[in-house]
PDB file of C-alpha atoms in Angstrom:
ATOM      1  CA  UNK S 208      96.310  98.592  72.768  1.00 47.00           C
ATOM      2  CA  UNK S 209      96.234 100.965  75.180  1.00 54.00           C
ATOM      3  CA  UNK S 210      98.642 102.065  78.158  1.00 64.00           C
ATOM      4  CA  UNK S 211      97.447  99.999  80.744  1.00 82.00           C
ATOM      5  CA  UNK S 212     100.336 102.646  83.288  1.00 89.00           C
ATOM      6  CA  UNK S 213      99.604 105.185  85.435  1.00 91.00           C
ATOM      7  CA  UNK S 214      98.940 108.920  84.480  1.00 93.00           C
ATOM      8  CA  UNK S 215     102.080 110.703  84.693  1.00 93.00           C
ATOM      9  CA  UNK S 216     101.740 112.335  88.086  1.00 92.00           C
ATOM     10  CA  UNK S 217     101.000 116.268  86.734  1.00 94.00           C
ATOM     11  CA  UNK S 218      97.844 114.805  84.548  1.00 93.00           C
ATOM     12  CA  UNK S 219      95.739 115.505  86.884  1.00 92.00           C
ATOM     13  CA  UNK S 220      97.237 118.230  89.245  1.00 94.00           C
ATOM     14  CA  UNK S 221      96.666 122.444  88.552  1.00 94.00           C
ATOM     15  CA  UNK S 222      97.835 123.021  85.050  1.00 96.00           C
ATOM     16  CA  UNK S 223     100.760 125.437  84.972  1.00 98.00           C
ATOM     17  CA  UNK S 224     102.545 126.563  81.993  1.00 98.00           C
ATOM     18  CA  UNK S 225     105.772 124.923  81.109  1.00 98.00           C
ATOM     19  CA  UNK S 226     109.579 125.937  80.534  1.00 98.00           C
ATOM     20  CA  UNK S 227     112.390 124.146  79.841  1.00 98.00           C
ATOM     21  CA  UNK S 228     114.777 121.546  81.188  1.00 98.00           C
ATOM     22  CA  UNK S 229     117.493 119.762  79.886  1.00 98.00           C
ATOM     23  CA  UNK S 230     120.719 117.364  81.195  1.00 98.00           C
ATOM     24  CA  UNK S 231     124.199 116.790  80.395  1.00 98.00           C
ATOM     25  CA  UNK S 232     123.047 113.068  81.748  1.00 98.00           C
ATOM     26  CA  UNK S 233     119.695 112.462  80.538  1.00 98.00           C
ATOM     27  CA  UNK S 234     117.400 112.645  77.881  1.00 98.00           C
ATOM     28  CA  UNK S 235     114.164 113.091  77.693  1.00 98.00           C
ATOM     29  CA  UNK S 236     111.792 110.214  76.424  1.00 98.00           C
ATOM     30  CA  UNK S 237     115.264 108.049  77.021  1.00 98.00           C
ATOM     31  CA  UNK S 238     116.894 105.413  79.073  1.00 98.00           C
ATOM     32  CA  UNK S 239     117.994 106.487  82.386  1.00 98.00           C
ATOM     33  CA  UNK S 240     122.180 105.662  82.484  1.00 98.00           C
ATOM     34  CA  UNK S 241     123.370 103.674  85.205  1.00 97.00           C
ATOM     35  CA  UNK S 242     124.881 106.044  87.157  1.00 98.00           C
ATOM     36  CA  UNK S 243     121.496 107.241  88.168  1.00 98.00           C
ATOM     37  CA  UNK S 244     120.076 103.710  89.412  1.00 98.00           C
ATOM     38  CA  UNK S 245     119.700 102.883  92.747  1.00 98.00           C
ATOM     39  CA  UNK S 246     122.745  99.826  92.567  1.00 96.00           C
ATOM     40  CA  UNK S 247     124.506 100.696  89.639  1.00 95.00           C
ATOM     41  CA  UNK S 248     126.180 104.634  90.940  1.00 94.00           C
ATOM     42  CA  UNK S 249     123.081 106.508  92.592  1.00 97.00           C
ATOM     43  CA  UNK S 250     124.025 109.875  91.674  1.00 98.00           C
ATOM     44  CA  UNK S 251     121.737 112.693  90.979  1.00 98.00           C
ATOM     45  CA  UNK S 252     121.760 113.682  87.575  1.00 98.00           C
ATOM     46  CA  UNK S 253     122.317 117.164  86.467  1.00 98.00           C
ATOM     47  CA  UNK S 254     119.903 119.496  85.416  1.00 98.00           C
ATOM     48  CA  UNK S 255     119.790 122.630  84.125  1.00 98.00           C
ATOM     49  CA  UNK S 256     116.399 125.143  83.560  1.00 99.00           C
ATOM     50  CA  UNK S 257     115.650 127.997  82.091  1.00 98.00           C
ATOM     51  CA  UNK S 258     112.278 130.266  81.054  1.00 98.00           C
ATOM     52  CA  UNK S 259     110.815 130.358  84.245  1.00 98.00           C
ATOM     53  CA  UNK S 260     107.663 133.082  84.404  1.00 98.00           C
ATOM     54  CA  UNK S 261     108.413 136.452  86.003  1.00 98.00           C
ATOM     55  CA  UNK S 262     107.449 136.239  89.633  1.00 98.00           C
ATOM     56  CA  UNK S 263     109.731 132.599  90.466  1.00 98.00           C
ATOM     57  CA  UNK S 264     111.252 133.457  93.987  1.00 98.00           C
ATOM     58  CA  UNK S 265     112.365 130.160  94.135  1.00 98.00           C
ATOM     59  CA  UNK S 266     112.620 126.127  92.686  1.00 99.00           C
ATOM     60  CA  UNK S 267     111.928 122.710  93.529  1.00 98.00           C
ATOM     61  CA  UNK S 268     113.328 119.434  91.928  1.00 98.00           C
ATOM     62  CA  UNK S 269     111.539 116.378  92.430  1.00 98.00           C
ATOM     63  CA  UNK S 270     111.853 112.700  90.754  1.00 98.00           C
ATOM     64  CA  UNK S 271     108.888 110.452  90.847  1.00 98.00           C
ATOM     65  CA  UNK S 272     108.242 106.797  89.600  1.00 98.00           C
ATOM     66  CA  UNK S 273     104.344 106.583  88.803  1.00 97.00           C
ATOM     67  CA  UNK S 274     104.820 103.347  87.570  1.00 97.00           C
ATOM     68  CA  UNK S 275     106.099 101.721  91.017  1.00 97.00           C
ATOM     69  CA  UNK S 276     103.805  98.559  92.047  1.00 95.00           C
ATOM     70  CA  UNK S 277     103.020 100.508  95.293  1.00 95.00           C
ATOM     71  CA  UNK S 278      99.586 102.053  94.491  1.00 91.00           C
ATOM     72  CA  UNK S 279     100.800 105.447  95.073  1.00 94.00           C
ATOM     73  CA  UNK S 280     104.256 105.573  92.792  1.00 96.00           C
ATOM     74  CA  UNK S 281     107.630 106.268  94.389  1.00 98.00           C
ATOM     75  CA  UNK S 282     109.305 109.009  95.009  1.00 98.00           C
ATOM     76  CA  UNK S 283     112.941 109.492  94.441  1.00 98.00           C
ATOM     77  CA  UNK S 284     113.812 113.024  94.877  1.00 98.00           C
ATOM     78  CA  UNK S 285     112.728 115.648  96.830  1.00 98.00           C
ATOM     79  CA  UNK S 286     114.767 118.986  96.705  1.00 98.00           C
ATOM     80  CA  UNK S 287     113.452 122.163  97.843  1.00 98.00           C
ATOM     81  CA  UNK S 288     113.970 125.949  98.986  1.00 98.00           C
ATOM     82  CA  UNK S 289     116.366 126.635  96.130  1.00 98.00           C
ATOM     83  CA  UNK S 290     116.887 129.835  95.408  1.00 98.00           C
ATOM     84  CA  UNK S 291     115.525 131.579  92.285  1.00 98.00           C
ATOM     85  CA  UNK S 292     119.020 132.538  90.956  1.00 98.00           C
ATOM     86  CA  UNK S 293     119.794 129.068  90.568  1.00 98.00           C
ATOM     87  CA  UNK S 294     119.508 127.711  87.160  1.00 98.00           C
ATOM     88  CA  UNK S 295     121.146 124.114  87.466  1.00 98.00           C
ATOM     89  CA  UNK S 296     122.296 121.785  89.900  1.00 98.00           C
ATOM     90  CA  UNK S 297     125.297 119.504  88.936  1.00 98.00           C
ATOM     91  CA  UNK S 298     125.865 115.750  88.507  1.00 98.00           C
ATOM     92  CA  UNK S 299     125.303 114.165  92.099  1.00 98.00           C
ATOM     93  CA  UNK S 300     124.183 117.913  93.843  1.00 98.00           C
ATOM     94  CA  UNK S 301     121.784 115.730  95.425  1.00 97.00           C
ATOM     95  CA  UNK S 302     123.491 112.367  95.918  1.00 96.00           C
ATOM     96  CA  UNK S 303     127.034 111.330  97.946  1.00 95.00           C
ATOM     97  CA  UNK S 304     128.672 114.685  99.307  1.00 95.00           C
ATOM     98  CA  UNK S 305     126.152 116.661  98.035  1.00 96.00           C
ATOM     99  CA  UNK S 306     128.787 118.377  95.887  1.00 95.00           C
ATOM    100  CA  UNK S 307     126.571 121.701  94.479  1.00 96.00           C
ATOM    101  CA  UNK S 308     123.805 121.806  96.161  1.00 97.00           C
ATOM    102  CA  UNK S 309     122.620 125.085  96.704  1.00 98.00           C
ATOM    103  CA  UNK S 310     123.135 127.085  99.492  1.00 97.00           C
ATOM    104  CA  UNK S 311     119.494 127.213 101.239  1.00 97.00           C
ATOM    105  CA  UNK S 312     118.502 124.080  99.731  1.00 98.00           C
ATOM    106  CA  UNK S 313     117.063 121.572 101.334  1.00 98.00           C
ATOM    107  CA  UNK S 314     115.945 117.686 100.996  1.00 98.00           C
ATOM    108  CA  UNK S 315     112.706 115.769 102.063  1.00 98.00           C
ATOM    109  CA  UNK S 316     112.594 112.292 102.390  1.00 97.00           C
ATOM    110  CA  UNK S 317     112.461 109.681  99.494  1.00 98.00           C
ATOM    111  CA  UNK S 318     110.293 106.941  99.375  1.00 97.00           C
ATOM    112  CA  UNK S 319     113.480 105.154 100.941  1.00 98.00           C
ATOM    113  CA  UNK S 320     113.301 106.974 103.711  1.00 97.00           C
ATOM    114  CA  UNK S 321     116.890 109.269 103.027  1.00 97.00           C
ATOM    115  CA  UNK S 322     117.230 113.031 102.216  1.00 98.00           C
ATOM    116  CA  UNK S 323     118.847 112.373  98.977  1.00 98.00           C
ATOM    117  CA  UNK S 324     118.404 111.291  95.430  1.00 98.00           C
ATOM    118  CA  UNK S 325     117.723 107.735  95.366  1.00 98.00           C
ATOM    119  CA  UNK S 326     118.017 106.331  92.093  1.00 98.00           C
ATOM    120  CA  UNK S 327     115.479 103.866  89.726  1.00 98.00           C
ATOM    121  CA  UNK S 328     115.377 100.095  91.526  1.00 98.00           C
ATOM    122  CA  UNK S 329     112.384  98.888  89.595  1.00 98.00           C
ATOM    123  CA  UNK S 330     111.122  95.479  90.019  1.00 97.00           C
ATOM    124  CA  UNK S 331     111.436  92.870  86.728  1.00 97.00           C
ATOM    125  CA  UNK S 332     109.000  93.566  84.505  1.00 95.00           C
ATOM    126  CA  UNK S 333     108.032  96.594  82.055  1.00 95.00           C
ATOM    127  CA  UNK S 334     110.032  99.697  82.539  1.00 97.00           C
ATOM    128  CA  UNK S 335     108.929 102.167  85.122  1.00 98.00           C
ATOM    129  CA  UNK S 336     109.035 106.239  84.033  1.00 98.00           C
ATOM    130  CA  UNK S 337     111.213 108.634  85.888  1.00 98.00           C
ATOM    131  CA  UNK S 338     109.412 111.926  85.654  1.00 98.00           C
ATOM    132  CA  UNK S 339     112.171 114.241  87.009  1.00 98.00           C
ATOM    133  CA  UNK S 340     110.701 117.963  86.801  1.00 98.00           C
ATOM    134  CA  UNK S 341     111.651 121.356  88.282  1.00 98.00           C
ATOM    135  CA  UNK S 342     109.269 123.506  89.812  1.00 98.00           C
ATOM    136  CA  UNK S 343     109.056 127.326  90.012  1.00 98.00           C
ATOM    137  CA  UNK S 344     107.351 128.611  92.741  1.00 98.00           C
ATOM    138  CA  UNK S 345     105.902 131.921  93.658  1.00 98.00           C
ATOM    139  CA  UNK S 346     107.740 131.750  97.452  1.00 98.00           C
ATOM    140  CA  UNK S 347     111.059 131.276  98.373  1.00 98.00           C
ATOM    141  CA  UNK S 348     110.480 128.597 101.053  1.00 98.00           C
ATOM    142  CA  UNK S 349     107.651 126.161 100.576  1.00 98.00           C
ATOM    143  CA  UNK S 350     107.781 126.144 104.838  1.00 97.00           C
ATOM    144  CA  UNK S 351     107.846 121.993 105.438  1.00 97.00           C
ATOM    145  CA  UNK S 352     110.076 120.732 107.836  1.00 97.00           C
ATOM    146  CA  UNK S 353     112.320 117.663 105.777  1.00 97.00           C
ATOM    147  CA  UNK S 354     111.184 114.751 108.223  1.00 96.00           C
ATOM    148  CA  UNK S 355     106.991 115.820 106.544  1.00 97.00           C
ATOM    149  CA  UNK S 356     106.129 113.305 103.738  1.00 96.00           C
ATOM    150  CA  UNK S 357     106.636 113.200 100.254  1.00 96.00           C
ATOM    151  CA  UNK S 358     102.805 113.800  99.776  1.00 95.00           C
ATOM    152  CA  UNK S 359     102.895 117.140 102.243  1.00 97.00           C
ATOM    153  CA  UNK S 360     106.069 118.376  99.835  1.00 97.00           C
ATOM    154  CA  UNK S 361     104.557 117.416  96.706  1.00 96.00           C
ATOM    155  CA  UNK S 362     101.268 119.081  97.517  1.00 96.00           C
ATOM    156  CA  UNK S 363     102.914 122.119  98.876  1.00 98.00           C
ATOM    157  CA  UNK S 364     105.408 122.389  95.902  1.00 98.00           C
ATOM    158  CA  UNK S 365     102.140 122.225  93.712  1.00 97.00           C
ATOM    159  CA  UNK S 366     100.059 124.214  95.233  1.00 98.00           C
ATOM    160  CA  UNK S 367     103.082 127.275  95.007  1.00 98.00           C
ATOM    161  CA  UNK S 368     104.048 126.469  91.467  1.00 98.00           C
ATOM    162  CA  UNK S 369     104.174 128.616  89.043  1.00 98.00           C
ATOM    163  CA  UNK S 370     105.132 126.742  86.155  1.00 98.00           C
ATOM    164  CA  UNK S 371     106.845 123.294  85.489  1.00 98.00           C
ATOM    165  CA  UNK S 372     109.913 121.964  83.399  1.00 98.00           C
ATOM    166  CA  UNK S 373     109.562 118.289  83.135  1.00 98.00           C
ATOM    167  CA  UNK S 374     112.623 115.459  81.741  1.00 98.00           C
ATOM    168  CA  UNK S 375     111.152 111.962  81.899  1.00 98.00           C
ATOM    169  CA  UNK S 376     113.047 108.673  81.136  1.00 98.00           C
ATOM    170  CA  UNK S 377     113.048 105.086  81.945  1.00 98.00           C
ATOM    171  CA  UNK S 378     114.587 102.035  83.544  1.00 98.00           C
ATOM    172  CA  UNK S 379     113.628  98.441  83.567  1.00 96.00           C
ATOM    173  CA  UNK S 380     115.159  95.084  84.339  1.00 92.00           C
TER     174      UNK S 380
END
């Protein structure tokens, strides 16, 4: 049978060529822990990247659900302007006190309408994916303003990207 989900949410986007990401809290093609859902600890995971191109003046880390019943997914994470000497962000950088976050940094607004992580609250039913992936761009700010929407950031973090590192896990109930 075939996956009746939605395309991951690069499928379709400007291909760029990859580098890598890993976590301390997730793995990819796993389960995403607890700590990391919406009800259960909401705290950003870490994450930590390296083998970005020559050129990367800066990062973005986003987290999106494709899989969310809403037509056009969910996102859970936007983070943005981070410098380019930054090559991880720490358990909960974007989550609580913001413990880590880098100095610059900046978040949009999730899909719950907070500049922070928000973590996986699917609906019952078949477990959604949680494509978290770190950007490098070719500029050092993408210029949005945090209160623009998660479709202005993720089109302007695409259209500056240089390459993508991508971690994707999943949650149901």
């Amino acid at each position: 049978m075939m996956d009746q989900r939605a395309p991951l949410p690069y499928a379709y986007l400007r291909q760029v060529p990859a580098f890598t990401v890993v976590s301390d809290d997730l793995v990819d093609g796993g389960v995403l822990p607890g700590a990391h859902v919406y009800e259960s600890g909401n705290v950003s995971p870490h994450l930590r990247w390296s083998g970005a191109p020559e050129g990367t003046k800066g990062y973005a880390v986003t987290c999106f659900d494709p899989d969310a019943p809403t037509g056009s997914g969910w996102w859970h994470w936007l983070l943005v302007d981070i410098p380019a000497e930054v090559g991880e962000l720490p358990r909960g950088a974007g989550s609580g006190a913001m413990e880590g976050l880098p100095k610059g940094a900046f978040h949009g607004r999730n899909d719950y309408g907070t500049f922070d992580f928000g973590g996986a609250a699917p609906p019952p039913g078949p477990p959604h994916r949680y494509v978290f992936a770190v950007h490098a761009l070719g500029v050092e700010s993408i210029e949005v303003t945090p209160e623009q929407t998660a479709a202005v950031f993720g089109g302007t973090v695409n259209h500056h990207a240089l390459a993508r590192a991508v971690l994707t896990v999943e949650y149901g109930v």
